Structure formats: C-alpha cells, structure tokens
Coordinates of C-alpha atoms in Angstrom, one line a residue:
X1 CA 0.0 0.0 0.0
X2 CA 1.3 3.7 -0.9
X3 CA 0.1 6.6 1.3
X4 CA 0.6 10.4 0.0
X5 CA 0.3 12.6 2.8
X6 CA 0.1 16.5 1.8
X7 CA 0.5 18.3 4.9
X8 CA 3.3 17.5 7.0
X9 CA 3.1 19.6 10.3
X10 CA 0.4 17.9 12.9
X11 CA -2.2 15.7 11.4
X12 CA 0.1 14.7 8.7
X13 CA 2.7 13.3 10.4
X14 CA 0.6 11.9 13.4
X15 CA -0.8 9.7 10.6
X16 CA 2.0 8.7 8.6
X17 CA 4.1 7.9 11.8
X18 CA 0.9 5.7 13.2
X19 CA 0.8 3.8 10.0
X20 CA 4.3 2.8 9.4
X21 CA 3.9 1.7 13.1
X22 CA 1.0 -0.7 12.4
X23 CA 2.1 -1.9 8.7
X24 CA 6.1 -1.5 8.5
X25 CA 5.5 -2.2 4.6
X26 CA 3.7 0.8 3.7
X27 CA 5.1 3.2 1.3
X28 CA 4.5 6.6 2.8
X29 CA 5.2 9.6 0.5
X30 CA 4.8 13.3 2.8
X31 CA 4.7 16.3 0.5
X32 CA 5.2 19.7 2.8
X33 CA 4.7 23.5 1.5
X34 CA 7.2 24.6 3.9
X35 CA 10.8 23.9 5.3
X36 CA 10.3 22.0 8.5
X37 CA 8.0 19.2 9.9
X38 CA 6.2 18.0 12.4
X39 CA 6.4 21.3 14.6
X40 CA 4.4 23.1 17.6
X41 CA 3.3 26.3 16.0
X42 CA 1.5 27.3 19.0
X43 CA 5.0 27.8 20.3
X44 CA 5.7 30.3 17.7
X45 CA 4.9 33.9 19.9
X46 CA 7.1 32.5 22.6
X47 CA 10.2 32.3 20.1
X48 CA 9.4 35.5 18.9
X49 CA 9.5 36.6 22.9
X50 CA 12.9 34.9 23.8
X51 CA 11.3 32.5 25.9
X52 CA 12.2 30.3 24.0
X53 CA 15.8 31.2 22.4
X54 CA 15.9 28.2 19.4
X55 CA 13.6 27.4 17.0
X56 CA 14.4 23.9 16.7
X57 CA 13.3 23.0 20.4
X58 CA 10.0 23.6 18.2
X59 CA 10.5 20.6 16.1
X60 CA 9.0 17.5 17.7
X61 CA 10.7 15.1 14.4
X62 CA 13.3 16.3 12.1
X63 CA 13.1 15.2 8.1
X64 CA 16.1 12.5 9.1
X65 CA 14.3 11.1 11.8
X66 CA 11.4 10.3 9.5
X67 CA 13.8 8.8 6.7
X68 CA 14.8 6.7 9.2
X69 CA 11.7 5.6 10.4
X70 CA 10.9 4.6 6.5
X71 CA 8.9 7.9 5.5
X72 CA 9.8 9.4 2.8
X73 CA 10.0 13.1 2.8
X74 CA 9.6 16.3 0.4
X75 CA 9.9 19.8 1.5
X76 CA 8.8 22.9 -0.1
X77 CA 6.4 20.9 -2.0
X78 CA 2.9 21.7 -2.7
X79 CA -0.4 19.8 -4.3
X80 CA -1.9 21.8 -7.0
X81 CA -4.4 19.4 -8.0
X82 CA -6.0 16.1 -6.6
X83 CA -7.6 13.5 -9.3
X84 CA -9.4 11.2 -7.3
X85 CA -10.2 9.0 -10.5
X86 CA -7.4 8.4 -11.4
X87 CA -5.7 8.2 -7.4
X88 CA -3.4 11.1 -8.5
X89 CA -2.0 14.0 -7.2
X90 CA -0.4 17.3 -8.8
X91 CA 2.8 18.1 -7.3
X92 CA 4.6 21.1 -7.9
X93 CA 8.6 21.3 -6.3
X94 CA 9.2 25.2 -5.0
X95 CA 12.5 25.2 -5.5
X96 CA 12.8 24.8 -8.7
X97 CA 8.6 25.3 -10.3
X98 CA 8.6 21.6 -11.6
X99 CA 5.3 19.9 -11.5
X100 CA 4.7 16.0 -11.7
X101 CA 2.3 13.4 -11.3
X102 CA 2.1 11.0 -8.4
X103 CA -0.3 8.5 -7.4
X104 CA -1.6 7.0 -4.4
X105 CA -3.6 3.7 -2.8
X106 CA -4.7 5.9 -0.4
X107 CA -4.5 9.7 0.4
X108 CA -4.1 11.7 3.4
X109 CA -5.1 15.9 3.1
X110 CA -3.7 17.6 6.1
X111 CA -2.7 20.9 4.8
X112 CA -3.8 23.2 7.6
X113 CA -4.9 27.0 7.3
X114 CA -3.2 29.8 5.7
X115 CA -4.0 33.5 7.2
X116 CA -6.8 35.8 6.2
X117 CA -5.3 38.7 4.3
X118 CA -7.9 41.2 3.4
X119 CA -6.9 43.3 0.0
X120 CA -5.8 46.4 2.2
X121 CA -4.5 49.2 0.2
X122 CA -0.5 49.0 1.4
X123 CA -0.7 45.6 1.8
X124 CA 2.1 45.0 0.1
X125 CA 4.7 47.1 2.2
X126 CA 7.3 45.7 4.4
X127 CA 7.3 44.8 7.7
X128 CA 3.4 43.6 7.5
X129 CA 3.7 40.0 9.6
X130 CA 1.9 37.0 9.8
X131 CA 2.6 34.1 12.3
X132 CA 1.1 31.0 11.0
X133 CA 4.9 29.3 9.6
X134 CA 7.6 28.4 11.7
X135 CA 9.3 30.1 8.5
X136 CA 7.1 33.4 9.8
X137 CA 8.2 33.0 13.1
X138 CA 12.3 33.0 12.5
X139 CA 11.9 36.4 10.3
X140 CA 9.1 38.1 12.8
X141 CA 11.9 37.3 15.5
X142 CA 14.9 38.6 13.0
X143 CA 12.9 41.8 12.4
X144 CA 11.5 42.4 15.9
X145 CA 15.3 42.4 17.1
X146 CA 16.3 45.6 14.8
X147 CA 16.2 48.8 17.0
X148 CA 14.2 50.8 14.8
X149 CA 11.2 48.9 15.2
X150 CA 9.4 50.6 18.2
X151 CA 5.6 51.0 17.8
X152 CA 3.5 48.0 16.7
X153 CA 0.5 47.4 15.6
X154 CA -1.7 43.7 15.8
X155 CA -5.1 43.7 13.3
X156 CA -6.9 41.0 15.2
X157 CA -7.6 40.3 19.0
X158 CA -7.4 36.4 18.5
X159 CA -5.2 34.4 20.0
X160 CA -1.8 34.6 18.2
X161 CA -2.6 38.7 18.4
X162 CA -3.1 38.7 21.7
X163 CA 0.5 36.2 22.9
X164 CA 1.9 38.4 20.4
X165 CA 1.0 41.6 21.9
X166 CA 2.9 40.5 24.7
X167 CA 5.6 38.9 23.5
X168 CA 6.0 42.7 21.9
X169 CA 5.7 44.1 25.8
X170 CA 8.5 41.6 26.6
X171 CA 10.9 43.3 24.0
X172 CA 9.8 46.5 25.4
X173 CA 7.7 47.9 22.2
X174 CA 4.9 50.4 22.0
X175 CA 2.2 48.3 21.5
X176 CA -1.7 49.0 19.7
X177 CA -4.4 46.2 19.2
X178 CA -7.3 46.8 17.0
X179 CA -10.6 44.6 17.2
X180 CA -13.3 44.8 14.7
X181 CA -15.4 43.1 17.2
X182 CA -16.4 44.6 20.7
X183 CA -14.0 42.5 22.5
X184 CA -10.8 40.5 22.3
X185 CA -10.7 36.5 22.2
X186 CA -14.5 36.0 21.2
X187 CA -14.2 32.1 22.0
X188 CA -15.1 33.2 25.8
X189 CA -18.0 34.6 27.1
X190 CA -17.6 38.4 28.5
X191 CA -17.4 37.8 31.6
X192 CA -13.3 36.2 30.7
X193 CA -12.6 38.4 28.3
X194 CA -13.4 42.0 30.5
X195 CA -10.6 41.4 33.3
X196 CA -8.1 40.1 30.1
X197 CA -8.8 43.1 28.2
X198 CA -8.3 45.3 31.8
X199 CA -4.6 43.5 32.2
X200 CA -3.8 44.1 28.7
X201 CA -3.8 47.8 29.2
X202 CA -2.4 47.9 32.6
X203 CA 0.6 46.4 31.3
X204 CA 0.5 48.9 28.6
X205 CA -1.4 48.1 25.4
X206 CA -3.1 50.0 23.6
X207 CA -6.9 48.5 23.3
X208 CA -8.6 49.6 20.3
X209 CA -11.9 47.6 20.2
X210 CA -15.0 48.7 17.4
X211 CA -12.4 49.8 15.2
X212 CA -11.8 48.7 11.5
X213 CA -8.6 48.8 9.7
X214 CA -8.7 50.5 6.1
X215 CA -5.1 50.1 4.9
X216 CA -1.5 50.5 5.3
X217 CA 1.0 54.1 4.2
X218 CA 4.4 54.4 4.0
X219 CA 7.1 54.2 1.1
X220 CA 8.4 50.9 1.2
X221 CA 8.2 49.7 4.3
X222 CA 4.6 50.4 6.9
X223 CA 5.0 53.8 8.4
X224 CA 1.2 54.3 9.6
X225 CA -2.4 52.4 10.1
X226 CA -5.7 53.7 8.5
X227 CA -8.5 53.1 10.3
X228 CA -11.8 54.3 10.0
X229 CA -11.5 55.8 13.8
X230 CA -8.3 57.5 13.2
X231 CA -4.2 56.4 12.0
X232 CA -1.6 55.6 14.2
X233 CA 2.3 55.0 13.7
X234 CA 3.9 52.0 12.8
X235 CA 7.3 50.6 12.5
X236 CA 6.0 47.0 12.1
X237 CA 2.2 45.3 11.9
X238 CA 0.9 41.5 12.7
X239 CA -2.0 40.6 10.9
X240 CA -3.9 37.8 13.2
X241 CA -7.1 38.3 11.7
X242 CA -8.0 34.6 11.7
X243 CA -7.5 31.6 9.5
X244 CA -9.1 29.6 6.3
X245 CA -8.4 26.3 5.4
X246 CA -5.7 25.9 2.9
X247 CA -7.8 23.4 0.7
X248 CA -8.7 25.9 -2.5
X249 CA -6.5 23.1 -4.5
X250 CA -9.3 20.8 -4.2
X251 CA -11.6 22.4 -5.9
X252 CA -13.2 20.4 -8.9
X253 CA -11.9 17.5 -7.3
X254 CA -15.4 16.3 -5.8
X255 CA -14.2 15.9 -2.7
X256 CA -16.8 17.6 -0.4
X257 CA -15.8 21.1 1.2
X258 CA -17.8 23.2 4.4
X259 CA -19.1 26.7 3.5
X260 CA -15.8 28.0 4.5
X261 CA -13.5 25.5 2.6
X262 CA -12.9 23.3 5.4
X263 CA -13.0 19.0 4.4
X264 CA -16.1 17.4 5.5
X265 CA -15.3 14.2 7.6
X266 CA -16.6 11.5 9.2
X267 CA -15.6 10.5 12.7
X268 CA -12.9 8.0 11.1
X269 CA -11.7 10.6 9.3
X270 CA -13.0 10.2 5.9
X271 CA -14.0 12.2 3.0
X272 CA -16.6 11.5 1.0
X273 CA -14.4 10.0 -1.7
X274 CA -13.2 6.2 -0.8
X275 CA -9.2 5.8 0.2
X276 CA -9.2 9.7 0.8
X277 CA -8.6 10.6 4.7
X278 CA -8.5 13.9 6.0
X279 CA -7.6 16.0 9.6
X280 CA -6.3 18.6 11.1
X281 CA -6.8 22.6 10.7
X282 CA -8.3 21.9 7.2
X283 CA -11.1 19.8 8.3
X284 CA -14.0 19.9 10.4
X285 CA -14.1 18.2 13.1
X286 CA -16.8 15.9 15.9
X287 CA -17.8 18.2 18.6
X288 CA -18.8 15.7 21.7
X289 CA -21.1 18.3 23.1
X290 CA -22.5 19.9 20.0
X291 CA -23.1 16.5 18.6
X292 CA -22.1 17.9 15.5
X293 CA -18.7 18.8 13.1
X294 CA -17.6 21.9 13.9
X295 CA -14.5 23.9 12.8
X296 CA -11.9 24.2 15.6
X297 CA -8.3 24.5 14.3
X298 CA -6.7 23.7 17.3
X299 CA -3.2 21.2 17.6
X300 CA -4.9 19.3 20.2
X301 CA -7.8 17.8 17.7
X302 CA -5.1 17.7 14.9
X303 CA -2.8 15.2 16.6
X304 CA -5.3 13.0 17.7
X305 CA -7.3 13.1 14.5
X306 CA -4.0 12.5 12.7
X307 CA -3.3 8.9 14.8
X308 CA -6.3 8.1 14.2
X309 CA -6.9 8.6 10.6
X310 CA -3.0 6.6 10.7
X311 CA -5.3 3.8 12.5
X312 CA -8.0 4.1 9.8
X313 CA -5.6 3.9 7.2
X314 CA -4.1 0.8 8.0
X315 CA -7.9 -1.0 7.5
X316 CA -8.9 -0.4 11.0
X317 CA -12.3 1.4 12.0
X318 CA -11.8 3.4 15.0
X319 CA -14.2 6.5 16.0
X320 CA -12.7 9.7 17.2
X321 CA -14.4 10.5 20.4
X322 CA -15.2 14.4 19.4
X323 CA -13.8 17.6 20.7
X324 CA -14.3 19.7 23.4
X325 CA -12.5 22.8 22.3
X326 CA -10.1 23.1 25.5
X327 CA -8.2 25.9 24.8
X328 CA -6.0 28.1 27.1
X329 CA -4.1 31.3 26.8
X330 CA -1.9 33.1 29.0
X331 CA -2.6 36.9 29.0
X332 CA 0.5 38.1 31.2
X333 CA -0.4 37.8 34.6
X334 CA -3.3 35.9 33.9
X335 CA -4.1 32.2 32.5
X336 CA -7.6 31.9 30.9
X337 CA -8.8 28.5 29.6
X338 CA -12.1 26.6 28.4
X339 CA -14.1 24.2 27.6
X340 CA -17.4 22.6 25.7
X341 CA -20.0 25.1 24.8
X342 CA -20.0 28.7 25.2
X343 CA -23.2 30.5 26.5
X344 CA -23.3 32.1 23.0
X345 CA -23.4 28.5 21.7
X346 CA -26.4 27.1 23.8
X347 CA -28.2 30.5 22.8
X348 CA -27.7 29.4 19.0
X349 CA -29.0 25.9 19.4
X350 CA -31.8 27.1 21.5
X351 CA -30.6 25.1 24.5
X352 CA -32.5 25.2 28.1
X353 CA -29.8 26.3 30.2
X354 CA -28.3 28.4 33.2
X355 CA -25.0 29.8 33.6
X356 CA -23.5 30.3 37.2
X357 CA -20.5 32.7 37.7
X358 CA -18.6 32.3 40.4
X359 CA -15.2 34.1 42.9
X360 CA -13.2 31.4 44.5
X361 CA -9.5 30.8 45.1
X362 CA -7.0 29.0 44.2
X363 CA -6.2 28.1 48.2
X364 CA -6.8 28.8 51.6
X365 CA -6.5 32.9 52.6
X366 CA -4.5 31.6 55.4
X367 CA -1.3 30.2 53.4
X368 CA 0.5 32.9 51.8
X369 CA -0.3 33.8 48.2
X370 CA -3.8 33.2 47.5
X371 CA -5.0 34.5 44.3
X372 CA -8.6 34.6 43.3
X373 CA -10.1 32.3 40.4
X374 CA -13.2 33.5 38.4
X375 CA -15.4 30.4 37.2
X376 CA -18.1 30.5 34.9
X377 CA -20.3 27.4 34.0
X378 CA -23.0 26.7 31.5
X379 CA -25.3 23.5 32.6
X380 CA -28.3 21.9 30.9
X381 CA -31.4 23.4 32.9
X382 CA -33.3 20.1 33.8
X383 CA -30.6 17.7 34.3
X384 CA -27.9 20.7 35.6
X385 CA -25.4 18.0 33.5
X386 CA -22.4 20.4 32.8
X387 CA -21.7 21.5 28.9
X388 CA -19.5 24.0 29.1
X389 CA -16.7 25.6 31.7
X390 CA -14.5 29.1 31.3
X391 CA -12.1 30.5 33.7
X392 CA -9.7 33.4 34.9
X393 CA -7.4 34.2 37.2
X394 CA -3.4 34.4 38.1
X395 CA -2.6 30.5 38.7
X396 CA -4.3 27.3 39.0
X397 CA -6.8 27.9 36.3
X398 CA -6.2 25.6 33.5
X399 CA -5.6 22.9 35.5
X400 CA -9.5 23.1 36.3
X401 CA -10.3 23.9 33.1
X402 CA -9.2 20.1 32.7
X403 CA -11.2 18.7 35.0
X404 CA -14.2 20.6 33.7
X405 CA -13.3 18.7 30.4
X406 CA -13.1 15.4 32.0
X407 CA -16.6 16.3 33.6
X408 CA -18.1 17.4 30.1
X409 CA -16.5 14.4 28.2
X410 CA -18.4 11.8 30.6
X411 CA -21.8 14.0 30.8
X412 CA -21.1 14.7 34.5
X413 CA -23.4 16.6 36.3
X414 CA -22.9 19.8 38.8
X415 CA -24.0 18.0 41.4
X416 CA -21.7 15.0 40.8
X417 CA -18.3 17.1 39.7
X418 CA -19.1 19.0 43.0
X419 CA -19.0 16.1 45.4
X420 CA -15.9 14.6 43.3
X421 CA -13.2 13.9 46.0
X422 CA -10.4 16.7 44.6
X423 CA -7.1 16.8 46.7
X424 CA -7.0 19.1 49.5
X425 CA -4.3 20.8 50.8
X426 CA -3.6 24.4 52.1
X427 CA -0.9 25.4 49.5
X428 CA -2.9 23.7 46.5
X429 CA -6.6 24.1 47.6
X430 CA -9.3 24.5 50.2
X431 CA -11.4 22.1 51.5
X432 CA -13.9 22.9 49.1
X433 CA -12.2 24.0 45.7
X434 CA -12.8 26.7 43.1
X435 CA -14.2 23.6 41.4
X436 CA -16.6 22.3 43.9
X437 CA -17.7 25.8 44.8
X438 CA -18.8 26.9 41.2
X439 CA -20.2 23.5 40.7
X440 CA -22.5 23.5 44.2
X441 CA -23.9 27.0 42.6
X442 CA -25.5 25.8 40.3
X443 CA -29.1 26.3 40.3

C-alpha cells in the first residue's frame, strides 16, 4: 500500500508515523509547503518573545528522523491538484517550479490553514507580519530584534494577536491592538474576556476595540495604520485576523468542502471519496457536546485526529471520540482556559440552560499567596449535566479547566463534579475547591 500525505506539520505526520507503526510495509510519500515538519506552531509567539531562544526546540521530528523511520519526505512541496479518479496528485517542487504526477492507494489531506489577508490598500509594504509558519516566526523574530522597530500594531484580538502583543511588551515595544469586534478573544464569554482586556492595558497596550482597519502608508516599508477611527504610527504590523483552510486546490476534485472551505469528515476521518482521509486545521471536526462537526483549528484535535486517521488507514475502523474545544491562553499575569459550549453556543442551538459565575480561590486565605479564580459554567437546565466551563485568574486555572473537560467528556453533572473527591491541601486548595464551589452554585 502507498500513502501520499500533503500536509506534514500535525495531522500529517501523526498519521503517517501511526501507520508505518502498524504496517512497517507501507510506502509513505509526505509532501510539505514549507521547510520544517512535524512542529508546535502554537510555540511560535514564545520564540518571537525569547522564551524560547531556538527554534528547533520547536520541532517534535526532524526530516532524518522520519527517513529513518521509513517515510519518505519532500519539502517545499505543494499539491496543486488532486484527481481522485485516477488516485493522482499534482505536485509542484518550490525550488525549482517543476510539477509532476504521483499516485496514491490511499490519500491523506492535512494541509492546515493559511492567514486571512484582506486586499488592504498598502498591503504589500514591508514589515506587515503574519505568524502561522515556523518560516514566519524565525523572520518576525529577526525583524523584531532591529532597533528601529518601536511602535506595533496587531489587526486582530485572536489568539496569536493577543500572545503576540505580549511577547511585543516583553521586548519593550509600544504596543496598539485593533478589534473589529467589541471585544478580544470571542471564543469566551464576556465575563473572561473583561478582566483580560483590563490587564492588557495595565501592562501597557493599547486596546482599540469597534475599530476597522482601512489600509497601510508608507514608502516601502509600513510607516502608519488607516483606520476608520483614526491612524496611528507604525514601524512593524501582525495581521492575526484569523485563519481559512488551505484546501482551495481541491476544488473540482469532488471531494466535499464546508461553507468556509474546510474538508467534511466523518468521525474516522473520511472524505466522501473512498481511500481519501483527512484531519487537522483543514477539516471539520466531531464536537462531543455539539453532537455535531464543527470547525476548531486547534493542535490538540489535529494530533489525535491524525493517529487516528493513521489507525483508519491501515484497514482499521476506529471512531474519534469528538472535541471539546479546550483551549488556554496566557494573557500576562493571567491564565484563561475553556471548555465545551460557550453561552453564545447554547443560545444558538436554543438550548434550556443556566450559567453560574462564580469568585473562589486557588487556596486557603490563610497560606500565603492566595490568588482569586473567576469560574463561569454553563449547565443543561433540567438535568444541571455540565456542557460547558471558562475561567480566569493568576494561577491554578487551567488545570481546572481540565477537570471541567473530563466532567463534560463523561456528561457529569454539577452536582456530581461538586462532590468529586479533589485533593485538599492548604498550599494547592481549600477544602472545598474553586471547582466544587462553582459547581455547588448551580441552580
């Protein structure tokens, strides 16, 4: 059997490694777009920081240590053109613009996302960043290092905006983020996002929210931002507007794409087209709670999607559980994480539900250092079974965000999670945790 993978960050490589594991025999051909494999992008703002001071700690597997494993391995190599008919792909090589033919037994898409880059009038000047590439990373960190970059400017309050706003901070820049929405990091509910957006600007950001960006001036490199609230100075700009799926090469090939371009799977990660497998940020994906496919381009669902399409591959049938969409971010002083549904999701699916907000901590008063923990948690009305779970505060808050998603994942209840025997200890927790305390206030 002869697997193409195209994609060869996450999903990719995750299934190409779980194959040759299971069937030593199988040919396994990875074409990559970029220079490097197999690494953690969402390291990416904390290399641009200097937290972390080499790229390559990024890199879970190197191109040699797949060779040896069996795999073998193109870089800066793209598909143009998938023919399903005929099992072939359309390869062209970057270095040098030659296109081929290959063909396949079975396929594996796993090309990820490529950044949203709206046709802004100055687009085109230098120093205007993206960070999706570990490529992107190594020159946002070259240029970020040059002395006469002092004022910066993020377009988009996501995520990678917002750890890049303070990996900017860290490097001692003047730092601007503008929101077209009313509020940064829309995945949480307001109640999160309020005391992140208040830290943000007490370490020194600049929090332009309601505001649209109109284009870029300068000569040849970004000098200024147009917006349509005003223009502000510029010596470098990171566009973290969000993310598509990089699938447009698929087109006409019949395999079936979402609204917004992302691969429609099943939950053993296959396409509608036999012997094609998909995964990863180009792909939807099995929400547990939502009991649905949702879009959630997270490294969390693309590693285990990728193992298991790698299963699936090999002739085996196995189902992926679904996702929760855990997700965490640290927002300088302060961790935020969260899980299953948002309140803004139950409203959409015209759920019967109450939301309980709670102010614990994350230990005793009386042992030094107690920092307060703001829990918010979204329950099914009649049974009070738990879907969804956000938090806030300066330590201790992701951790139970986890057990939230352990809850949610086996359709726990309040009033079970908040009679779970937790460890107690002064310097970890009280008697009664920030857990067991927003769970118990549920009504």
């Amino acid at each position: 059997m002869k697997l193409i993978v195209i994609g060869g960050v996450a999903a990719g490589m995750s299934a190409a490694s779980k194959l040759k594991r299971v069937n030593k025999g199988a040919e396994i051909v990875v074409y990559e777009r970029g220079s490097f494999l197999s690494y953690g992008a969402c390291g990416l703002p904390y290399y641009v920081s200097g937290e972390n001071d080499d790229y390559k700690k990024m890199i879970a597997r190197t191109k040699e240590q797949f060779e040896k494993l069996g795999i073998t391995i193109h870089l800066r190599h793209e598909a143009i053109k998938v023919v399903p008919e005929k099992k072939q792909v359309l390869i062209r090589d970057l270095n040098n613009q030659r296109v081929f033919i290959d063909s396949y037994d079975k396929l594996m898409i796993s090309t990820g996302t490529i950044p949203i880059v709206p046709p802004f009038s100055g687009a085109q000047l230098r120093n205007i960043h993206v960070l999706k590439t570990l490529e992107d990373g190594i020159r946002l960190k070259e240029v970020t290092t040059l002395k006469d970059i002092r004022d910066v400017v993020i377009v988009g309050g996501g995520y990678i905006g917002i750890e890049v706003a303070e990996a900017m901070v860290r490097q001692e820049k003047r730092v601007r983020i503008i929101e077209l929405s009313d509020r940064i990091l829309k995945t949480f509910d307001a109640e999160i996002t309020n005391p992140a957006e208040q830290e943000l600007v007490k370490q020194g950001v600049q929090l332009n929210l309601n505001e649209k960006v109109e284009g870029f001036i300068g000569e040849e490199r970004v000098e200024m931002v147009k917006t349509d609230k005003g223009t502000y100075q510029a010596d470098l700009v990171l566009l973290s507007i969000g993310v598509r799926p990089a699938t447009k090469f698929l087109e006409g090939s019949g395999i079936q794409l979402a609204k917004n371009g992302a691969i429609i799977i099943d939950r053993e990660m296959r396409t509608n087209i036999p012997d094609i497998y998909a995964a990863g940020d180009c792909a939807l994906v099995y929400h547990k709670v939502l009991e649905e496919n949702a879009y959630i381009p997270l490294g969390t669902n693309a590693n285990k999607c990728g193992r298991i399409a790698g299963t699936n591959i090999a002739g085996n049938h196995i189902k992926y559980v679904g996702t929760l969409g855990s997700a965490a971010i640290k927002v300088f002083n302060l961790e935020l994480g969260r899980t299953g549904m948002s309140e803004h999701e139950a409203k959409n699916l015209t759920i019967d539900y109450t939301t309980v907000f709670v102010t614990s901590t994350d230990h005793p008063a009386y042992y030094p250092d107690a920092t307060p923990i703001w829990i918010k948690l979204i329950c099914e009305k009649r049974t009070r079974r738990i879907l969804g779970a956000q938090a806030i505060g300066n330590k201790g808050v992701v951790l139970r965000i986890d057990i939230f998603a352990v809850a949610i994942h086996n359709q726990m209840t309040a009033d079970e999670l908040g009679m779970t025997d937790l460890c107690y200890a002064p310097p970890f927790a009280g008697v009664w945790d920030a857990v067991h305390i927003a769970c118990n206030a549920v009504k």
